[in-house]
PDB file of C-alpha atoms in Angstrom:
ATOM      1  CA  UNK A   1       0.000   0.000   0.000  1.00 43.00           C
ATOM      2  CA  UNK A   2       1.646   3.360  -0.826  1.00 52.00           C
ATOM      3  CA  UNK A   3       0.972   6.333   0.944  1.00 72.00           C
ATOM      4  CA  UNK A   4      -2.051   8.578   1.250  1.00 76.00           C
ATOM      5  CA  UNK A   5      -1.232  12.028   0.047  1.00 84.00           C
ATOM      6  CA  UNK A   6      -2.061  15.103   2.221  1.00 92.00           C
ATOM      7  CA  UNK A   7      -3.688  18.665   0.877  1.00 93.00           C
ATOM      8  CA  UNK A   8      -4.653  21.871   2.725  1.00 97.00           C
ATOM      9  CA  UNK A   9      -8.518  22.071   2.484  1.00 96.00           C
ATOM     10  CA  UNK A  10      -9.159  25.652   0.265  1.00 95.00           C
ATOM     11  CA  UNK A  11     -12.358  26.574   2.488  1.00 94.00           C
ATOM     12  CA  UNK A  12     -11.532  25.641   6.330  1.00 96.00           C
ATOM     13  CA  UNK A  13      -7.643  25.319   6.232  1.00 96.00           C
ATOM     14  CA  UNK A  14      -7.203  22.008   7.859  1.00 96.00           C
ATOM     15  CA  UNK A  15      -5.682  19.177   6.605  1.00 96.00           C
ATOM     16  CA  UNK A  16      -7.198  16.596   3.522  1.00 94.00           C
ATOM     17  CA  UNK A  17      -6.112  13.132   3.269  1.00 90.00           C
ATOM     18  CA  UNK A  18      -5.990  11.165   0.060  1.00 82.00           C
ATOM     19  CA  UNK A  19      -8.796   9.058   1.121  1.00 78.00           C
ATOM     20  CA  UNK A  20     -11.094  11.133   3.416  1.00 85.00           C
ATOM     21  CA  UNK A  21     -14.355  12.792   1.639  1.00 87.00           C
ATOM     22  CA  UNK A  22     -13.014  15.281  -0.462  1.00 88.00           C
ATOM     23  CA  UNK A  23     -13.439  17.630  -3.808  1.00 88.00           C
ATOM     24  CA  UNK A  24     -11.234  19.654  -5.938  1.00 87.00           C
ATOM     25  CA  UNK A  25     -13.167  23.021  -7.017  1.00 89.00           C
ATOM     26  CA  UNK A  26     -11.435  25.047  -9.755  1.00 84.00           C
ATOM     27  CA  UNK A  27      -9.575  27.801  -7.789  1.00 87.00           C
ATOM     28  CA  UNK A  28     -10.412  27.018  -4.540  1.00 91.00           C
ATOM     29  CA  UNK A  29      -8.168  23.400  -4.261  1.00 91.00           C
ATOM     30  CA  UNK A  30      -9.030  20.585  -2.346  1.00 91.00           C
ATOM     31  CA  UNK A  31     -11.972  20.383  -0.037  1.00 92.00           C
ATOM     32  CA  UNK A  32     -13.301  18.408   2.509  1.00 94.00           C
ATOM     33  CA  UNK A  33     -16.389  17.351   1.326  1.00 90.00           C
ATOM     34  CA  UNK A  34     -18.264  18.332   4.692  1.00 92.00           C
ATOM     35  CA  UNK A  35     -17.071  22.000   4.236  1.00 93.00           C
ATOM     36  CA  UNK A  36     -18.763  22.320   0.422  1.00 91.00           C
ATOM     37  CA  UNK A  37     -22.051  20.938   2.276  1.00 89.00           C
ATOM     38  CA  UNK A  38     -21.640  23.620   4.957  1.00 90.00           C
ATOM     39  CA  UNK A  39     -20.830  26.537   3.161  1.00 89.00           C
ATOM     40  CA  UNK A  40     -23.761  25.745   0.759  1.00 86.00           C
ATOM     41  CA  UNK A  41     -26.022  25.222   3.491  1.00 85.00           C
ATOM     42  CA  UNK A  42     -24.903  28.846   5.034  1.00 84.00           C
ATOM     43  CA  UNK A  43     -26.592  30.473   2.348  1.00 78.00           C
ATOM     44  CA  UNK A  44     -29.946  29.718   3.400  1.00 74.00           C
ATOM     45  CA  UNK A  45     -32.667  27.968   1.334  1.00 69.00           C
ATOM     46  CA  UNK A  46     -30.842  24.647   1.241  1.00 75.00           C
ATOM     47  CA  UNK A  47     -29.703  22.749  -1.177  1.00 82.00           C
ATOM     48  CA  UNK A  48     -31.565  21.603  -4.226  1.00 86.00           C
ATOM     49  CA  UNK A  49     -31.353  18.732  -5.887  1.00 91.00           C
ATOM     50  CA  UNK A  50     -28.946  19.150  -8.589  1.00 90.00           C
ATOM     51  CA  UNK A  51     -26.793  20.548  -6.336  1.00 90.00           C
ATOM     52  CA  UNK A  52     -26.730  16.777  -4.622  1.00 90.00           C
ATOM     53  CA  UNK A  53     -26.756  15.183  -7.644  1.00 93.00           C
ATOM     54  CA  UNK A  54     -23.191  17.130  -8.574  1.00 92.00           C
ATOM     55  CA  UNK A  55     -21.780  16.621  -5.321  1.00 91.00           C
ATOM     56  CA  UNK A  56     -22.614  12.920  -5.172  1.00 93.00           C
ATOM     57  CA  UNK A  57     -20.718  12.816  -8.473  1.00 94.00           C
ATOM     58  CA  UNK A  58     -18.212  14.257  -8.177  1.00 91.00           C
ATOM     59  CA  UNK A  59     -17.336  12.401  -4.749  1.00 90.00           C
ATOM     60  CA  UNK A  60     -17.791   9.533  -6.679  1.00 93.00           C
ATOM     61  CA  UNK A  61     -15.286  10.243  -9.374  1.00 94.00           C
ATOM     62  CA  UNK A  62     -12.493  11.418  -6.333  1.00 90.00           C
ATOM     63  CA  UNK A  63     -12.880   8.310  -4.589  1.00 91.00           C
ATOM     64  CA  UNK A  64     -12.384   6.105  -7.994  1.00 94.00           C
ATOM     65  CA  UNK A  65      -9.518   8.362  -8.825  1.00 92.00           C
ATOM     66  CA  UNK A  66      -8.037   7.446  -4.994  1.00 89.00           C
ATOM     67  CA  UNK A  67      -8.479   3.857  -6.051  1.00 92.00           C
ATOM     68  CA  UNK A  68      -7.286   3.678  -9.340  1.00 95.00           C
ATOM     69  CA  UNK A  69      -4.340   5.167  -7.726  1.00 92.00           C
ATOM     70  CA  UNK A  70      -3.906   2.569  -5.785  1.00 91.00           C
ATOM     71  CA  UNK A  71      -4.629  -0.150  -8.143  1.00 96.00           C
ATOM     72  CA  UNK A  72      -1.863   1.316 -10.134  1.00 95.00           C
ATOM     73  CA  UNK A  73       1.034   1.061  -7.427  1.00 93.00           C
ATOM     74  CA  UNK A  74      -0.230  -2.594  -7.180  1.00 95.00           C
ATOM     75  CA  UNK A  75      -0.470  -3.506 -10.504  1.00 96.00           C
ATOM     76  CA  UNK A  76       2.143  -6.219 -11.217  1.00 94.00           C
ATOM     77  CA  UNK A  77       2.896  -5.271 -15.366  1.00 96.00           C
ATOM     78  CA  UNK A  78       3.418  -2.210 -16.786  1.00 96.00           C
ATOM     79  CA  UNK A  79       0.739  -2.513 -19.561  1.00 97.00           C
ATOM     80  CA  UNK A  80      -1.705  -3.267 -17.012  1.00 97.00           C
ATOM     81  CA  UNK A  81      -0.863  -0.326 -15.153  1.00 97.00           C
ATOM     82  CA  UNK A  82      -0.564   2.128 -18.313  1.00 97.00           C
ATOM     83  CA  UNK A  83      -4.609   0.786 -18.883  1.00 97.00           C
ATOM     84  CA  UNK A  84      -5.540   1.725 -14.975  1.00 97.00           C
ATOM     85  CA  UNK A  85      -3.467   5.133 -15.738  1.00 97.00           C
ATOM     86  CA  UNK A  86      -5.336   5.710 -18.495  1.00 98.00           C
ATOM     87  CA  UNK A  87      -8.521   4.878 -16.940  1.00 97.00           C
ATOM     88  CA  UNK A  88      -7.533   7.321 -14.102  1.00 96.00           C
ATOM     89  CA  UNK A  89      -6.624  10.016 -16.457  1.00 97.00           C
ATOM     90  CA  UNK A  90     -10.118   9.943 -17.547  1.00 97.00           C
ATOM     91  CA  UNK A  91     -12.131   9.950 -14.548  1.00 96.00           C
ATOM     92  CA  UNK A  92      -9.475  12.820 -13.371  1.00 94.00           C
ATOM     93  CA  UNK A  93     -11.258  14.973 -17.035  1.00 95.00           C
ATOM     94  CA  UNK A  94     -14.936  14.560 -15.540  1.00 96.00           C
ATOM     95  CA  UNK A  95     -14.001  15.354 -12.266  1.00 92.00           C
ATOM     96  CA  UNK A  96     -12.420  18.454 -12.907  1.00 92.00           C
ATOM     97  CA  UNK A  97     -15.766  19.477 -15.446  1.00 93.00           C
ATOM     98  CA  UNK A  98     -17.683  19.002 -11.998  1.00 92.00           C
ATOM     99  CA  UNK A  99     -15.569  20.757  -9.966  1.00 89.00           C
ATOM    100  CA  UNK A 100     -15.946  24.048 -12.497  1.00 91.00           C
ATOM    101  CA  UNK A 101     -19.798  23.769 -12.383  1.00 91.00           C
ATOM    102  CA  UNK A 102     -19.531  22.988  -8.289  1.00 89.00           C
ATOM    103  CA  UNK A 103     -17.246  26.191  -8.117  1.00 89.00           C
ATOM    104  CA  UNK A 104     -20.092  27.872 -10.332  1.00 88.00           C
ATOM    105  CA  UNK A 105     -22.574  27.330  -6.968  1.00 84.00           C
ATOM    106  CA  UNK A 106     -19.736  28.033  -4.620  1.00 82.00           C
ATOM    107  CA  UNK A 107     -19.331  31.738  -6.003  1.00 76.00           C
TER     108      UNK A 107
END
């Protein structure tokens, strides 16, 4: 197992590990996922449901990025991890498309 890499969360300043709940927003970094939630909610009127929908997602594609990741440092041949790379590489494109409509809500 290699190890988890560590980021300073853009909205509350404390630290993000490769692993925990997190986001990356266009300009703003990485994110604990708890602090997009709160400083959504802080506006008032709550969240609506494509707001969810985009968060859920992108989560999604962070966490299979953390695990492709991994996959690759335990893959045993290089082709096999060039294809997990690759497969990385492309989850890392939609990610960062959600992140710049996430960062659109955000302000």
């Amino acid at each position: 197992m290699g190890k988890y890499k560590s980021w300073k969360c853009g909205l509350c300043g404390d630290t993000v590990i490769e692993g925990q709940r997190f986001l990356v927003i266009k300009d703003i970094g990485f994110t604990h996922l708890e602090c997009v939630v709160e400083k959504l909610s802080s506006r008032g009127g709550g969240i609506d449901r494509d707001l969810v929908a985009l968060i859920d997602a992108n989560e999604t594609l962070t966490y299979g990025i953390v695990r492709l990741k991994q996959a690759e440092l335990e893959a045993g041949s290089d082709d096999l991890r060039s294809r997990i790379a690759s497969a990385r590489k492309d989850l890392e494109k939609h990610s960062a498309l959600l992140g710049n409509e996430l960062k659109k809500y955000l302000g």
